[in-house]
Coordinates of C-alpha atoms in Angstrom, one line a residue:
M1 CA 86.0 139.1 55.7
A2 CA 87.7 136.9 53.2
F3 CA 91.0 135.2 54.0
D4 CA 93.5 133.2 52.0
V5 CA 96.4 130.7 52.6
G6 CA 98.8 133.5 53.2
D7 CA 96.6 134.9 56.0
V8 CA 96.4 131.4 57.5
A9 CA 100.1 130.8 57.4
R10 CA 100.9 134.2 59.0
L11 CA 98.3 133.5 61.7
A12 CA 99.9 130.1 62.4
E13 CA 103.3 131.7 62.7
V14 CA 102.0 134.3 65.2
D15 CA 100.4 131.6 67.3
A16 CA 103.5 129.4 67.3
A17 CA 105.7 132.4 68.3
S18 CA 103.2 133.3 71.1
E19 CA 103.0 129.8 72.5
P20 CA 106.3 129.7 74.6
G21 CA 105.6 133.0 76.3
V22 CA 101.9 132.3 76.9
M23 CA 102.1 128.7 78.0
A24 CA 105.6 128.8 79.4
D25 CA 106.4 125.5 81.1
A26 CA 102.8 124.3 81.6
S27 CA 102.1 120.7 80.9
L28 CA 99.5 119.9 78.3
D29 CA 96.9 119.5 81.0
E30 CA 97.9 122.7 82.7
A31 CA 97.9 124.5 79.4
A32 CA 94.3 123.3 78.8
G33 CA 93.4 124.5 82.3
L34 CA 94.7 128.0 81.4
V35 CA 92.4 128.0 78.3
A36 CA 89.5 126.9 80.5
L37 CA 90.2 129.7 82.9
V38 CA 90.3 132.3 80.1
A39 CA 87.0 131.0 78.8
E40 CA 85.4 131.4 82.3
R41 CA 86.6 135.0 82.5
L42 CA 85.3 135.7 79.0
G43 CA 81.8 134.6 80.0
V44 CA 81.6 130.9 79.0
Q45 CA 79.1 129.3 81.3
T46 CA 80.4 125.7 81.2
D47 CA 83.7 124.4 82.5
L48 CA 85.8 123.5 79.5
R49 CA 88.4 121.6 81.4
P50 CA 86.7 118.1 80.9
A51 CA 86.3 118.7 77.1
L52 CA 89.9 120.0 76.7
S53 CA 91.2 117.1 78.8
I54 CA 89.5 114.5 76.7
L55 CA 91.0 116.0 73.5
S56 CA 94.4 116.6 74.9
P57 CA 97.2 114.2 74.0
V58 CA 99.0 112.3 76.7
M59 CA 102.8 112.1 77.3
Q60 CA 104.4 108.7 77.4
G61 CA 108.0 109.5 78.5
T62 CA 109.3 111.9 75.9
Q63 CA 106.7 110.8 73.3
I64 CA 103.3 112.2 72.7
R65 CA 100.2 110.0 72.0
S66 CA 97.1 111.5 70.5
E67 CA 93.9 109.6 69.7
A68 CA 91.9 112.8 69.1
T69 CA 94.0 114.6 66.4
P70 CA 91.2 114.8 63.8
Y71 CA 89.0 116.6 66.3
L72 CA 91.9 118.9 67.2
Q73 CA 92.4 119.7 63.6
M74 CA 88.7 120.5 63.1
L75 CA 88.8 122.7 66.2
H76 CA 91.9 124.4 64.9
Y77 CA 90.5 125.3 61.6
Q78 CA 87.2 126.6 63.1
C79 CA 89.3 128.8 65.5
V80 CA 91.2 130.2 62.5
T81 CA 87.9 131.2 60.9
C82 CA 86.9 132.9 64.2
E83 CA 90.0 135.2 63.7
F84 CA 88.7 136.6 60.4
C85 CA 85.0 136.2 60.4
D86 CA 82.0 136.7 62.7
H87 CA 80.1 133.5 62.1
S88 CA 78.8 130.4 63.9
P89 CA 81.7 128.0 64.7
V90 CA 79.3 125.0 64.7
D91 CA 78.6 125.7 61.0
I92 CA 81.6 123.7 59.6
Y93 CA 81.2 124.1 55.9
E94 CA 80.8 127.8 55.6
F95 CA 84.6 128.3 54.9
S96 CA 85.5 125.3 52.8
P97 CA 87.2 123.0 55.2
R98 CA 88.3 120.8 52.3
G99 CA 90.2 123.7 50.6
A100 CA 93.7 125.0 50.7
N101 CA 93.1 127.2 53.8
A102 CA 92.2 124.2 55.9
E103 CA 94.9 122.0 54.4
A104 CA 97.5 124.6 55.5
I105 CA 96.3 124.0 59.1
F106 CA 96.1 120.2 58.9
E107 CA 99.7 120.1 57.5
L108 CA 101.0 121.6 60.7
Y109 CA 100.3 118.4 62.5
P110 CA 103.2 115.8 62.1
D111 CA 102.6 112.3 61.0
S112 CA 103.5 111.0 64.5
I113 CA 100.1 112.1 65.7
A114 CA 98.0 112.8 62.6
S115 CA 96.5 110.3 60.1
A116 CA 96.1 110.8 56.4
G117 CA 93.1 112.5 54.9
N118 CA 90.9 115.5 55.6
P119 CA 89.5 115.3 59.1
F120 CA 86.2 117.0 58.1
L121 CA 85.7 114.6 55.2
N122 CA 86.6 111.6 57.4
N123 CA 84.4 112.6 60.4
A124 CA 81.7 114.9 59.2
K125 CA 81.2 114.2 55.5
S126 CA 77.4 114.4 55.4
V127 CA 76.6 117.1 58.0
E128 CA 76.5 120.9 57.7
V129 CA 76.4 121.6 61.4
I130 CA 78.1 120.0 64.4
D131 CA 75.3 119.1 66.8
D132 CA 74.0 116.4 69.2
S133 CA 72.8 114.3 66.3
W134 CA 76.3 114.3 64.8
V135 CA 77.7 113.2 68.2
R136 CA 75.2 110.4 68.5
S137 CA 76.2 109.2 65.0
K138 CA 79.8 108.5 66.1
K139 CA 81.0 105.1 67.2
T140 CA 81.2 104.6 71.0
K141 CA 84.9 104.9 71.2
D142 CA 84.8 108.3 69.4
R143 CA 81.7 109.7 71.0
S144 CA 83.3 111.5 74.0
R145 CA 85.8 113.2 71.6
A146 CA 83.0 114.3 69.3
R147 CA 81.1 115.6 72.3
S148 CA 84.1 117.5 73.5
L149 CA 84.6 119.2 70.1
L150 CA 80.9 120.2 70.1
E151 CA 81.2 121.7 73.6
L152 CA 84.1 123.8 72.6
L153 CA 82.5 125.0 69.4
V154 CA 79.2 125.8 71.3
A155 CA 81.3 127.7 73.9
L156 CA 82.8 129.8 71.1
E157 CA 79.4 130.4 69.6
S158 CA 78.0 131.6 73.0
L159 CA 80.3 134.6 73.0
G160 CA 80.3 137.9 71.1
F161 CA 82.7 138.4 68.3
S162 CA 85.5 140.0 70.2
A163 CA 85.4 137.5 73.1
R164 CA 85.0 134.6 70.7
R165 CA 88.0 135.8 68.8
E166 CA 90.1 136.0 72.0
L167 CA 89.1 132.5 73.2
A168 CA 89.8 131.1 69.7
S169 CA 93.3 132.6 69.8
W170 CA 93.9 130.9 73.2
L171 CA 92.7 127.6 71.8
R172 CA 95.1 128.0 68.8
V173 CA 98.0 128.7 71.1
W174 CA 97.2 125.6 73.1
L175 CA 97.0 123.6 69.9
S176 CA 100.4 125.2 68.8
R177 CA 101.8 123.8 72.1
I178 CA 100.6 120.3 71.1
I179 CA 102.1 120.6 67.6
R180 CA 105.5 121.8 68.9
V181 CA 105.8 119.1 71.6
S182 CA 104.9 116.4 69.0
K183 CA 107.6 117.6 66.6
E184 CA 110.5 118.0 69.0
S185 CA 113.2 115.4 69.2
V186 CA 115.2 114.4 72.3
Y187 CA 118.3 116.6 73.0
N188 CA 120.7 114.6 75.3
V189 CA 122.6 116.5 77.9
P190 CA 125.2 114.8 80.3
R191 CA 123.7 114.9 83.8
P192 CA 124.1 116.0 86.5
L193 CA 125.9 119.2 85.6
L194 CA 129.3 119.8 87.0
I195 CA 129.6 122.0 90.1
D196 CA 131.3 124.7 88.1
D197 CA 128.5 124.6 85.6
I198 CA 125.9 125.1 88.3
G199 CA 127.9 127.9 89.8
R200 CA 128.1 129.6 86.3
L201 CA 124.3 129.3 85.9
L202 CA 123.6 130.7 89.4
E203 CA 126.0 133.6 88.8
A204 CA 124.3 134.5 85.5
V205 CA 120.9 134.4 87.1
A206 CA 122.1 136.6 90.0
L207 CA 123.4 139.2 87.6
S208 CA 120.4 139.6 85.2
E209 CA 117.2 138.1 83.9
S210 CA 117.6 134.8 82.1
S211 CA 115.1 135.8 79.4
T212 CA 113.2 132.6 79.8
Y213 CA 109.8 134.0 80.9
G214 CA 110.9 133.5 84.5
I215 CA 111.2 129.8 84.2
I216 CA 114.9 129.4 85.1
E217 CA 114.5 131.9 87.9
Q218 CA 111.6 129.9 89.5
R219 CA 113.6 126.7 89.3
V220 CA 116.6 128.4 91.0
V221 CA 114.3 129.6 93.8
D222 CA 113.0 126.1 94.2
F223 CA 116.5 124.8 94.6
V224 CA 117.8 127.5 97.0
A225 CA 114.7 127.4 99.1
S226 CA 114.9 123.7 99.4
E227 CA 118.5 124.0 100.6
R228 CA 117.4 126.5 103.3
H229 CA 114.6 124.2 104.6
V230 CA 115.9 120.7 104.3
G231 CA 113.5 118.1 105.5
L232 CA 110.4 120.3 105.8
P233 CA 107.2 119.4 104.0
S234 CA 106.9 121.4 100.9
R235 CA 104.3 122.5 98.3
G236 CA 104.8 123.9 94.8
L237 CA 108.3 122.5 94.0
G238 CA 108.4 122.0 90.2
D239 CA 105.1 123.7 89.5
S240 CA 104.9 125.6 86.3
I241 CA 105.1 129.3 86.4
N242 CA 101.5 129.6 85.3
A243 CA 100.2 127.5 88.2
T244 CA 98.1 129.8 90.4
N245 CA 98.7 129.9 94.1
R246 CA 95.0 129.8 94.7
S247 CA 94.3 126.7 92.7
A248 CA 97.2 124.9 94.3
S249 CA 96.3 126.2 97.8
K250 CA 99.8 127.6 98.4
F251 CA 101.1 131.0 99.6
G252 CA 104.0 131.4 97.0
D253 CA 105.6 129.6 94.1
C254 CA 106.9 127.2 96.7
E255 CA 106.6 126.9 100.4
F256 CA 107.8 124.9 103.4
A257 CA 106.0 124.2 106.7
D258 CA 107.9 124.1 110.0
I259 CA 105.4 122.4 112.3
A260 CA 107.8 122.9 115.3
S261 CA 107.5 126.7 115.1
F262 CA 104.1 126.8 113.3
T263 CA 105.7 128.9 110.5
I264 CA 105.3 128.6 106.8
F265 CA 108.2 129.8 104.6
A266 CA 107.0 130.8 101.2
Y267 CA 109.0 132.1 98.2
E268 CA 107.7 134.1 95.2
A269 CA 110.2 134.3 92.2
H270 CA 110.0 137.3 90.0
A271 CA 112.4 137.8 87.1
G272 CA 113.4 141.4 86.5
H273 CA 112.0 144.4 88.4
L274 CA 109.6 143.8 91.3
S275 CA 107.0 146.5 91.6
R276 CA 105.0 147.6 94.6
W277 CA 101.8 146.8 92.7
Y278 CA 102.9 143.2 92.2
I279 CA 103.3 142.8 96.0
L280 CA 100.0 144.4 96.7
E281 CA 98.3 142.2 94.2
H282 CA 99.9 139.1 95.7
L283 CA 98.7 140.1 99.1
R284 CA 95.2 140.5 97.8
T285 CA 95.1 137.0 96.4
L286 CA 96.7 135.7 99.5
R287 CA 93.6 136.5 101.5
R288 CA 91.7 133.7 99.7
S289 CA 94.6 131.3 99.9
I290 CA 94.9 131.8 103.7
G291 CA 91.2 131.6 104.2
A292 CA 91.0 128.3 102.3
R293 CA 93.7 126.6 104.5
L294 CA 93.1 128.2 107.9
E295 CA 91.1 125.4 109.4
Q296 CA 93.5 122.7 108.1
L297 CA 96.4 124.6 109.6
K298 CA 94.7 125.0 113.0
L299 CA 94.1 121.2 113.1
L300 CA 97.8 120.6 112.5
S301 CA 98.8 123.0 115.3
G302 CA 96.2 122.0 117.8
G303 CA 94.5 125.4 117.5
Q304 CA 97.7 127.4 117.7
G305 CA 98.1 130.3 115.3
W306 CA 100.5 130.1 112.3
S307 CA 102.7 132.7 110.9
L308 CA 103.9 133.1 107.3
K309 CA 107.2 134.5 106.1
L310 CA 106.8 135.4 102.5
T311 CA 110.0 136.2 100.6
F312 CA 109.9 137.9 97.2
V313 CA 113.0 137.3 95.0
A314 CA 113.7 139.6 92.1
H315 CA 116.6 141.3 90.3
T316 CA 115.6 144.8 91.4
S317 CA 112.6 146.1 93.3
E318 CA 110.8 149.2 94.5
V319 CA 111.0 150.1 98.2
F320 CA 108.1 148.6 100.0
E321 CA 107.1 149.9 103.4
H322 CA 105.0 147.0 104.6
T323 CA 107.0 144.3 106.3
D324 CA 104.5 142.8 108.8
V325 CA 100.7 142.5 108.2
V326 CA 97.9 140.4 109.5
I327 CA 95.7 138.6 107.0
N328 CA 92.7 136.5 108.1
G329 CA 94.3 136.3 111.6
M330 CA 97.6 135.1 110.3
R331 CA 100.7 137.2 110.8
V332 CA 102.5 137.6 107.5
V333 CA 106.1 138.9 107.5
L334 CA 107.2 140.2 104.1
E335 CA 110.8 140.2 102.8
V336 CA 112.1 141.4 99.5
T337 CA 115.5 140.1 98.4
T338 CA 117.6 139.9 95.2
F339 CA 118.7 136.8 93.3
E340 CA 122.3 137.9 94.0
S341 CA 121.6 137.8 97.7
L342 CA 119.7 134.6 97.5
V343 CA 122.5 132.6 95.9
S344 CA 125.4 134.3 97.7
G345 CA 127.5 132.0 99.8
L346 CA 125.6 128.9 98.7
D347 CA 127.6 125.7 99.3
L348 CA 127.1 123.5 96.2
N349 CA 129.4 120.7 97.3
G350 CA 127.5 117.4 97.1
R351 CA 124.4 119.1 95.8
A352 CA 124.7 118.4 92.1
D353 CA 122.1 115.6 92.2
E354 CA 119.6 117.8 94.0
F355 CA 120.1 120.6 91.6
D356 CA 119.6 118.2 88.8
R357 CA 116.3 117.0 90.3
L358 CA 114.9 120.5 91.0
V359 CA 116.3 122.5 88.1
V360 CA 117.8 120.6 85.2
E361 CA 115.3 117.8 85.1
Q362 CA 112.4 120.2 85.2
I363 CA 113.8 122.5 82.5
L364 CA 114.9 119.7 80.1
G365 CA 111.4 118.2 80.3
V366 CA 109.2 118.3 77.1
R367 CA 106.7 120.7 78.8
T368 CA 109.4 123.5 78.7
P369 CA 109.9 125.4 75.5
S370 CA 113.0 124.5 73.6
V371 CA 114.3 128.1 73.7
V372 CA 114.3 127.8 77.5
R373 CA 116.2 124.5 77.5
R374 CA 118.6 126.1 75.1
R375 CA 119.1 129.1 77.3
L376 CA 119.9 126.8 80.3
L377 CA 122.8 125.3 78.4
E378 CA 124.0 128.8 77.2
L379 CA 124.1 130.1 80.8
A380 CA 125.6 127.0 82.4
L381 CA 128.1 125.7 79.9
P382 CA 131.2 127.1 78.1
I383 CA 130.3 127.9 74.6
E384 CA 132.6 125.2 73.2
R385 CA 130.6 122.5 75.1
V386 CA 127.3 123.9 73.8
V387 CA 128.6 123.6 70.3
S388 CA 129.9 120.1 71.0
L389 CA 126.4 119.0 72.3
D390 CA 124.8 120.5 69.3
I391 CA 127.0 118.4 67.0
T392 CA 126.4 115.3 69.1
N393 CA 122.7 115.7 69.0
A394 CA 122.7 116.5 65.2
Y395 CA 121.2 119.9 66.0
T396 CA 121.5 122.4 63.2
P397 CA 121.7 126.0 64.6
T398 CA 120.5 129.1 62.8
L399 CA 123.8 130.9 62.8
A400 CA 122.2 134.2 62.0
N401 CA 120.6 134.0 65.5
E402 CA 123.6 132.9 67.4
S403 CA 126.3 135.0 69.1
P404 CA 129.6 135.7 67.5
E405 CA 131.3 133.5 70.1
Y406 CA 129.0 130.6 69.2
C407 CA 129.7 131.1 65.5
N408 CA 133.5 131.1 66.0
A409 CA 133.3 128.0 68.1
Y410 CA 131.0 126.3 65.6
F411 CA 133.2 127.0 62.6
E412 CA 136.2 125.8 64.5
A413 CA 134.6 122.6 65.6
T414 CA 133.0 121.7 62.3
G415 CA 135.8 122.9 60.0
R416 CA 133.2 124.7 57.9
E417 CA 134.1 127.8 56.0
R418 CA 132.3 131.0 56.7
S419 CA 130.1 132.3 53.9
V420 CA 130.8 135.8 52.8

């Protein structure tokens, strides 16, 4: 199937629009881990985490540093071709990587991480196929990156067309995350938030979904759960919403261990409606998590049995009949509550710094999509202060996407006239 610059541009737009929801607040390394997990499920026989890690940029504060951008650009274009054509991804010159289609992809990468010139021309000028001999031809400092690119292209080649296309789409979304983070500028917010601002945010989350892929909800649960279990050892605080409980050996999004009573208090945040199926699926995966930690927990308790209190937090939920089950010898007490109940009666006096650490700092970090950071401000601050921050940070809003309240405040603050 032939494709042109318009097809490439539309695909890039779809990938960029998908990235926040797919990757959520995962760090670049965590996002790479998600791609590797998908590859494993699709049938790739090798672990792609090392290759993705070598090619992944690193964060230095709020800045991104990439020494592998040419290889990322080459991977990106080959993943684009996988969307439209059933071909061998290691064959790099079948679809004119020096033409307009490829240039449309290379131009997505900002100058802050990309060098001038065509990456194919600069790195594979005299080869038709990416293979071991090409890797060996690279200078020592570039050889591991070249090897990583080869491993990813070989992994794509090992799959049938449908699976290859799916893995390629995940790789493009991961690359879209890198592009977005490298382009974003710092947006300064006075911190910590005022107590009234925190209360306004919690009230909004209690009433309805935040429309942030569950990110704000999980950070709120981190904070409230920490307030309930002050001083207890914890796991999972600040983890991205895509972090699996199994990989992190935890029983919920966050958990707290009370060694005095041999009880673990775990919390699972769920924005919106909580279904019975979700609870049953969590219990299914819990069997592995408990099994993996059982011996360690017995050592801590001197052989005494532990119990787990698992609290699901949602906006609404189905009635669930199971409240007390035994999994791998551990008693598990289930509780379902609402965000409204969770935050009710919470004393915020003197807790602004802790809220800043567990909620605001996490959400304002570069790993979190800008739309989520924006939503935090909209929920926490009066609209006039949001407008004031936008002006201070030289942020230009798309007024067609803003609320009437925002537009009114914006025109009043800037003195601009409304266009008819």
